[in-house]
Amino acid sequence: MDRSVGLIGAGNMGEAMLRGLLASGTVPADRCWLTNKSNDERLARLAREWRVRTTRDKARLMSASQVVVLAVKPADMPGVLEEIAPHAEPRHLIVSVAAGVPLERIERHLGRVPAVRAMPNTSSAVGASATAICPGRWAGNGHLATAREVFAAIGRVVVVPEALFDAVTGLSGSGPAYVYLLAEAMVDAGLRAGLSRDVALALVSQTILGAGRMLAETDEDPAVLRSRVTSPGGTTMAGIRALEEGGFRAAVRHAVERAAERSRELRGAPAHPTG
Ligand SMILES: NC(=O)c1ccc[n+]([C@@H]2O[C@H](COP(=O)([O-])OP(=O)(O)OC[C@H]3O[C@@H](n4cnc5c(N)ncnc54)[C@H](OP(=O)(O)O)[C@@H]3O)[C@@H](O)[C@H]2O)c1
């Protein structure tokens, strides 16, 4: 990418994005600026490790960057938007990862500045995020393509209308935790069957990784992949039947719906018309 990137926020998400952008070669280190609020030690460590430029002067960061990523907690967004508003221009692309902060609020502070909202997930820490992005009023196809490039550096990217961001939050935002719960349950079952914790965990984590790679790399429908490994009267079929009898599908659907509903509640929105 031939643009300079400024990252405002150097926490979990800021660091994951920094690592992804540099490790993938999307942005060279000398065109990457980083800032946080007050954690000097962390900022210095990241600057040392990645040889990026750092500053606490938002005006400087804004003038040096074309793409500005806002990776601060939602509660810190009003303050940050106020700080950058005097320096935001139509030449910028503002990219926000703050959960639950609508584009309209960003645009109200910054005016006619191209903005893209994104919802990555915690697997960004290992470069395997599932990220949804959505363009704001003033963002064109070129801006969306740039945002896509930024998030491709930390995983897979889809474009989704902003009205579906609560659903994305319930599905892929909270999704890693659902898979961890499945992993916990599988490890427990392995222990009950006599395996050691180490062995059970190794088998379960590799099983989830392998199944995830099959889904992502073959692009096959999950039902097709499942039926391919489920022969009639076999062991897998017996296990699947037990899951179905236990209400597995309904529980997963309910989890996604409840998490999406909670996302709406947290941003003070009315209940979903269909929910
Ligand atoms: N973590 C994830 O996997 C994930 C997934 C999806 C979405 N998100 C979103 O990503 C955002 C960041 O989450 P996080 O987990 O990275 O939080 P975090 O680890 O707490 O990091 C927040 C960062 O924001 C900085 N900050 C706060 N106020 C600032 C200001 N006025 N100017 C400059 N920097 C400021 C903090 O600096 P100091 O440390 O100096 O205070 C810190 O570096 C959140 O809005 C969250 O909703 C995160």
Short mmCIF file of C-alpha atoms and ligand atoms in Angstrom, two decimals:
data_model
loop_
_atom_site.label_atom_id
_atom_site.label_comp_id
_atom_site.label_asym_id
_atom_site.label_seq_id
_atom_site.Cartn_x
_atom_site.Cartn_y
_atom_site.Cartn_z
CA MET A 1 0.00 0.00 0.00
CA ASP A 2 1.45 3.36 -0.96
CA ARG A 3 -0.15 5.20 1.97
CA SER A 4 1.07 6.14 5.42
CA VAL A 5 -0.86 4.64 8.30
CA GLY A 6 -1.38 6.25 11.71
CA LEU A 7 -2.58 4.01 14.52
CA ILE A 8 -4.30 5.77 17.41
CA GLY A 9 -4.33 3.21 20.21
CA ALA A 10 -1.52 0.74 20.87
CA GLY A 11 -3.38 -1.86 22.93
CA ASN A 12 -4.35 -5.40 21.91
CA MET A 13 -5.97 -4.39 18.65
CA GLY A 14 -3.49 -1.62 17.81
CA GLU A 15 -0.57 -4.00 18.31
CA ALA A 16 -2.24 -6.81 16.33
CA MET A 17 -2.85 -4.43 13.43
CA LEU A 18 0.66 -3.01 13.61
CA ARG A 19 2.16 -6.50 13.55
CA GLY A 20 -0.09 -7.60 10.68
CA LEU A 21 0.54 -4.52 8.55
CA LEU A 22 4.32 -4.71 8.95
CA ALA A 23 4.79 -8.49 8.86
CA SER A 24 2.73 -8.75 5.66
CA GLY A 25 4.66 -5.87 4.08
CA THR A 26 1.39 -3.95 3.56
CA VAL A 27 3.03 -0.82 4.97
CA PRO A 28 6.75 -0.18 5.48
CA ALA A 29 7.76 0.69 9.05
CA ASP A 30 8.91 4.20 8.15
CA ARG A 31 5.38 5.01 6.93
CA CYS A 32 3.71 3.78 10.09
CA TRP A 33 2.90 6.09 13.02
CA LEU A 34 1.73 4.94 16.41
CA THR A 35 0.33 6.70 19.45
CA ASN A 36 -1.39 5.85 22.73
CA LYS A 37 -2.60 7.85 25.70
CA SER A 38 -0.05 7.49 28.48
CA ASN A 39 1.67 4.09 28.52
CA ASP A 40 5.24 5.23 27.67
CA GLU A 41 6.80 1.85 28.24
CA ARG A 42 4.48 0.06 25.81
CA LEU A 43 4.86 2.72 23.13
CA ALA A 44 8.65 2.60 23.44
CA ARG A 45 8.68 -1.21 23.30
CA LEU A 46 6.57 -1.28 20.14
CA ALA A 47 8.70 1.42 18.52
CA ARG A 48 11.86 -0.55 19.34
CA GLU A 49 10.42 -3.85 18.19
CA TRP A 50 8.92 -2.62 14.93
CA ARG A 51 10.97 0.53 14.19
CA VAL A 52 7.83 2.59 13.65
CA ARG A 53 7.47 6.27 14.42
CA THR A 54 5.69 7.33 17.56
CA THR A 55 4.26 10.63 18.75
CA ARG A 56 1.78 11.93 21.33
CA ASP A 57 0.97 14.86 19.05
CA LYS A 58 -2.27 14.01 17.19
CA ALA A 59 -1.76 16.91 14.77
CA ARG A 60 1.61 15.44 13.77
CA LEU A 61 0.19 11.94 13.35
CA MET A 62 -2.71 13.26 11.28
CA SER A 63 -0.47 15.32 9.03
CA ALA A 64 1.89 12.37 8.43
CA SER A 65 -0.84 9.76 7.79
CA GLN A 66 -3.38 9.13 5.08
CA VAL A 67 -5.07 6.14 6.71
CA VAL A 68 -5.86 6.73 10.39
CA VAL A 69 -6.94 3.71 12.44
CA LEU A 70 -8.86 4.41 15.64
CA ALA A 71 -8.10 1.45 17.94
CA VAL A 72 -9.24 2.86 21.27
CA LYS A 73 -11.99 1.65 23.61
CA PRO A 74 -15.48 2.86 22.68
CA ALA A 75 -15.54 5.01 25.85
CA ASP A 76 -12.40 6.86 24.65
CA MET A 77 -13.80 7.54 21.18
CA PRO A 78 -15.54 10.88 21.92
CA GLY A 79 -12.29 12.32 23.30
CA VAL A 80 -10.21 11.01 20.40
CA LEU A 81 -12.69 12.27 17.80
CA GLU A 82 -12.59 15.69 19.42
CA GLU A 83 -8.78 15.66 19.38
CA ILE A 84 -8.47 14.71 15.72
CA ALA A 85 -11.45 16.68 14.35
CA PRO A 86 -9.48 19.90 13.72
CA HIS A 87 -6.94 17.92 11.66
CA ALA A 88 -9.24 15.53 9.75
CA GLU A 89 -9.48 16.24 6.02
CA PRO A 90 -11.10 14.61 2.98
CA ARG A 91 -7.64 13.23 1.99
CA HIS A 92 -7.77 10.98 5.08
CA LEU A 93 -9.40 7.61 5.47
CA ILE A 94 -10.54 7.13 9.06
CA VAL A 95 -10.90 3.48 10.05
CA SER A 96 -12.61 2.70 13.35
CA VAL A 97 -12.55 -0.67 15.10
CA ALA A 98 -14.43 0.57 18.18
CA ALA A 99 -17.25 -1.87 18.90
CA GLY A 100 -20.70 -0.30 18.94
CA VAL A 101 -19.66 3.15 17.69
CA PRO A 102 -21.76 3.95 14.58
CA LEU A 103 -20.30 5.68 11.52
CA GLU A 104 -22.86 8.45 11.91
CA ARG A 105 -21.26 9.45 15.24
CA ILE A 106 -17.79 9.52 13.70
CA GLU A 107 -19.02 11.56 10.73
CA ARG A 108 -20.86 13.99 13.01
CA HIS A 109 -17.54 14.83 14.68
CA LEU A 110 -15.31 14.82 11.62
CA GLY A 111 -17.53 16.19 8.83
CA ARG A 112 -17.11 15.14 5.20
CA VAL A 113 -14.21 12.79 5.83
CA PRO A 114 -14.15 9.26 4.37
CA ALA A 115 -14.61 6.70 7.14
CA VAL A 116 -14.89 2.93 7.35
CA ARG A 117 -16.13 1.00 10.37
CA ALA A 118 -14.71 -2.44 11.08
CA MET A 119 -15.51 -5.28 13.44
CA PRO A 120 -12.47 -7.56 13.77
CA ASN A 121 -12.22 -10.33 16.37
CA THR A 122 -9.65 -11.44 18.91
CA SER A 123 -8.00 -13.91 16.53
CA SER A 124 -6.36 -10.81 15.01
CA ALA A 125 -3.67 -11.49 17.64
CA VAL A 126 -2.52 -14.44 15.48
CA GLY A 127 -3.33 -12.82 12.12
CA ALA A 128 -6.54 -14.84 11.75
CA SER A 129 -9.29 -12.30 12.42
CA ALA A 130 -12.71 -12.53 10.83
CA THR A 131 -13.38 -8.86 10.07
CA ALA A 132 -16.51 -7.17 8.74
CA ILE A 133 -16.14 -3.69 7.25
CA CYS A 134 -18.66 -1.09 6.14
CA PRO A 135 -18.09 2.22 4.30
CA GLY A 136 -19.36 5.54 5.61
CA ARG A 137 -21.21 8.25 3.67
CA TRP A 138 -18.08 9.82 2.23
CA ALA A 139 -16.12 6.66 1.53
CA GLY A 140 -15.91 5.42 -2.07
CA ASN A 141 -14.82 2.12 -3.56
CA GLY A 142 -11.15 3.12 -3.37
CA HIS A 143 -11.44 3.79 0.36
CA LEU A 144 -13.19 0.48 0.89
CA ALA A 145 -10.45 -1.30 -1.08
CA THR A 146 -7.80 0.36 1.12
CA ALA A 147 -9.65 -0.70 4.30
CA ARG A 148 -9.92 -4.21 2.91
CA GLU A 149 -6.15 -4.25 2.38
CA VAL A 150 -5.55 -3.06 5.94
CA PHE A 151 -7.69 -5.82 7.47
CA ALA A 152 -6.48 -8.50 5.05
CA ALA A 153 -3.16 -8.05 6.88
CA ILE A 154 -4.77 -9.53 10.02
CA GLY A 155 -7.10 -12.13 8.51
CA ARG A 156 -10.16 -12.48 6.32
CA VAL A 157 -12.44 -9.56 5.39
CA VAL A 158 -16.10 -9.28 4.36
CA VAL A 159 -18.16 -6.18 3.52
CA VAL A 160 -21.45 -5.97 5.43
CA PRO A 161 -24.05 -3.18 5.76
CA GLU A 162 -23.78 -1.36 9.06
CA ALA A 163 -27.31 -2.44 10.04
CA LEU A 164 -25.92 -5.98 10.36
CA PHE A 165 -23.01 -5.10 12.64
CA ASP A 166 -24.85 -6.29 15.76
CA ALA A 167 -25.35 -9.64 14.02
CA VAL A 168 -21.65 -9.72 13.13
CA THR A 169 -20.80 -8.94 16.75
CA GLY A 170 -22.95 -11.88 17.91
CA LEU A 171 -21.51 -14.24 15.29
CA SER A 172 -17.82 -13.61 14.66
CA GLY A 173 -17.14 -10.96 17.34
CA SER A 174 -18.17 -13.29 20.17
CA GLY A 175 -17.60 -16.42 18.06
CA PRO A 176 -14.08 -17.28 19.26
CA ALA A 177 -15.47 -17.67 22.80
CA TYR A 178 -18.12 -20.11 21.58
CA VAL A 179 -15.38 -22.21 20.00
CA TYR A 180 -13.33 -22.04 23.23
CA LEU A 181 -16.38 -23.33 25.12
CA LEU A 182 -16.66 -26.20 22.63
CA ALA A 183 -12.94 -26.86 23.17
CA GLU A 184 -13.39 -26.88 26.96
CA ALA A 185 -16.24 -29.36 26.68
CA MET A 186 -14.26 -31.59 24.31
CA VAL A 187 -11.17 -31.55 26.56
CA ASP A 188 -13.34 -32.43 29.58
CA ALA A 189 -14.83 -35.32 27.61
CA GLY A 190 -11.31 -36.47 26.70
CA LEU A 191 -10.30 -36.39 30.40
CA ARG A 192 -13.36 -38.44 31.36
CA ALA A 193 -12.41 -40.96 28.70
CA GLY A 194 -8.96 -41.36 30.29
CA LEU A 195 -6.70 -39.06 28.23
CA SER A 196 -4.27 -36.68 29.95
CA ARG A 197 -5.06 -32.93 29.78
CA ASP A 198 -2.02 -32.25 27.55
CA VAL A 199 -2.95 -34.94 25.09
CA ALA A 200 -6.66 -34.00 25.08
CA LEU A 201 -5.82 -30.31 24.53
CA ALA A 202 -3.37 -31.08 21.72
CA LEU A 203 -5.94 -33.28 19.98
CA VAL A 204 -8.78 -30.78 20.43
CA SER A 205 -6.88 -27.65 19.36
CA GLN A 206 -5.51 -29.36 16.26
CA THR A 207 -8.97 -30.76 15.45
CA ILE A 208 -10.50 -27.27 15.62
CA LEU A 209 -7.62 -25.75 13.63
CA GLY A 210 -7.90 -28.48 10.97
CA ALA A 211 -11.68 -28.19 10.68
CA GLY A 212 -11.36 -24.39 10.45
CA ARG A 213 -8.76 -24.70 7.69
CA MET A 214 -10.95 -27.19 5.80
CA LEU A 215 -13.83 -24.71 5.94
CA ALA A 216 -11.72 -21.72 4.92
CA GLU A 217 -9.53 -23.41 2.31
CA THR A 218 -12.03 -25.63 0.52
CA ASP A 219 -14.89 -23.09 0.66
CA GLU A 220 -17.23 -26.09 0.95
CA ASP A 221 -20.53 -25.82 2.77
CA PRO A 222 -20.10 -27.07 6.36
CA ALA A 223 -22.99 -29.50 5.85
CA VAL A 224 -21.12 -31.06 2.90
CA LEU A 225 -17.89 -31.41 4.86
CA ARG A 226 -19.83 -32.95 7.76
CA SER A 227 -21.72 -35.45 5.61
CA ARG A 228 -18.43 -36.50 3.98
CA VAL A 229 -17.04 -37.61 7.34
CA THR A 230 -20.29 -39.12 8.64
CA SER A 231 -20.96 -42.61 7.32
CA PRO A 232 -24.36 -44.12 8.13
CA GLY A 233 -24.24 -46.20 11.28
CA GLY A 234 -20.66 -45.08 12.03
CA THR A 235 -19.02 -43.50 15.04
CA THR A 236 -19.31 -39.85 13.92
CA MET A 237 -22.99 -40.28 13.18
CA ALA A 238 -23.53 -41.58 16.72
CA GLY A 239 -21.74 -38.53 18.12
CA ILE A 240 -23.62 -36.06 15.88
CA ARG A 241 -26.93 -37.63 16.86
CA ALA A 242 -26.10 -37.11 20.54
CA LEU A 243 -25.31 -33.42 19.82
CA GLU A 244 -28.57 -32.95 17.93
CA GLU A 245 -30.53 -34.63 20.75
CA GLY A 246 -28.85 -32.28 23.20
CA GLY A 247 -30.17 -29.23 21.29
CA PHE A 248 -26.74 -28.15 20.00
CA ARG A 249 -28.01 -26.23 16.97
CA ALA A 250 -30.71 -24.36 18.88
CA ALA A 251 -28.24 -23.46 21.63
CA VAL A 252 -25.77 -22.00 19.09
CA ARG A 253 -28.53 -20.05 17.33
CA HIS A 254 -29.72 -18.70 20.67
CA ALA A 255 -26.16 -17.70 21.65
CA VAL A 256 -25.69 -15.67 18.46
CA GLU A 257 -29.10 -14.02 18.86
CA ARG A 258 -28.53 -13.15 22.54
CA ALA A 259 -25.07 -11.70 21.85
CA ALA A 260 -26.44 -9.58 18.97
CA GLU A 261 -29.29 -8.40 21.19
CA ARG A 262 -26.79 -7.48 23.93
CA SER A 263 -24.77 -5.52 21.37
CA ARG A 264 -27.93 -3.52 20.53
CA GLU A 265 -28.70 -3.00 24.22
CA LEU A 266 -25.17 -1.76 24.94
CA ARG A 267 -25.40 0.96 22.32
CA GLY A 268 -28.89 1.90 23.52
CA ALA A 269 -30.67 0.88 20.31
CA PRO A 270 -34.26 -0.42 20.23
CA ALA A 271 -34.78 -4.17 19.91
CA HIS A 272 -34.40 -5.65 16.44
CA PRO A 273 -37.74 -5.58 14.58
CA THR A 274 -37.60 -9.31 13.82
CA GLY A 275 -36.15 -10.27 17.21
N1 LIG B 1 -9.15 -6.71 21.25
C1 LIG B 1 -9.86 -7.23 20.24
O1 LIG B 1 -9.63 -8.33 19.78
C2 LIG B 1 -10.96 -6.41 19.60
C3 LIG B 1 -11.87 -7.04 18.72
C4 LIG B 1 -12.85 -6.24 18.08
C5 LIG B 1 -12.89 -4.88 18.33
N2 LIG B 1 -12.00 -4.32 19.20
C6 LIG B 1 -12.08 -2.87 19.46
O2 LIG B 1 -10.77 -2.33 19.43
C7 LIG B 1 -10.71 -1.21 20.30
C8 LIG B 1 -9.45 -1.31 21.14
O3 LIG B 1 -9.52 -2.48 21.93
P1 LIG B 1 -8.22 -3.04 22.66
O4 LIG B 1 -8.56 -4.39 23.18
O5 LIG B 1 -7.03 -2.88 21.77
O6 LIG B 1 -8.10 -1.99 23.89
P2 LIG B 1 -6.82 -1.68 24.80
O7 LIG B 1 -5.88 -2.83 24.78
O8 LIG B 1 -7.35 -1.16 26.09
O9 LIG B 1 -6.11 -0.47 24.02
C9 LIG B 1 -6.66 0.80 23.93
C10 LIG B 1 -5.59 1.75 23.48
O10 LIG B 1 -6.18 3.04 23.29
C11 LIG B 1 -5.26 4.02 23.79
N3 LIG B 1 -5.94 5.28 24.03
C12 LIG B 1 -6.96 5.57 24.86
N4 LIG B 1 -7.29 6.88 24.81
C13 LIG B 1 -6.47 7.43 23.89
C14 LIG B 1 -6.28 8.73 23.38
N5 LIG B 1 -7.04 9.77 23.81
N6 LIG B 1 -5.32 8.94 22.47
C15 LIG B 1 -4.54 7.93 22.04
N7 LIG B 1 -4.66 6.67 22.47
C16 LIG B 1 -5.61 6.42 23.40
C17 LIG B 1 -4.71 3.36 25.03
O11 LIG B 1 -3.53 4.04 25.45
P3 LIG B 1 -2.91 3.79 26.95
O12 LIG B 1 -2.59 2.34 27.06
O13 LIG B 1 -1.71 4.66 26.97
O14 LIG B 1 -4.00 4.22 27.91
C18 LIG B 1 -4.44 1.95 24.46
O15 LIG B 1 -3.23 1.93 23.75
C19 LIG B 1 -11.99 -1.22 21.15
O16 LIG B 1 -12.83 -0.17 20.73
C20 LIG B 1 -12.62 -2.56 20.85
O17 LIG B 1 -14.04 -2.44 20.80
C21 LIG B 1 -11.05 -5.06 19.85
#
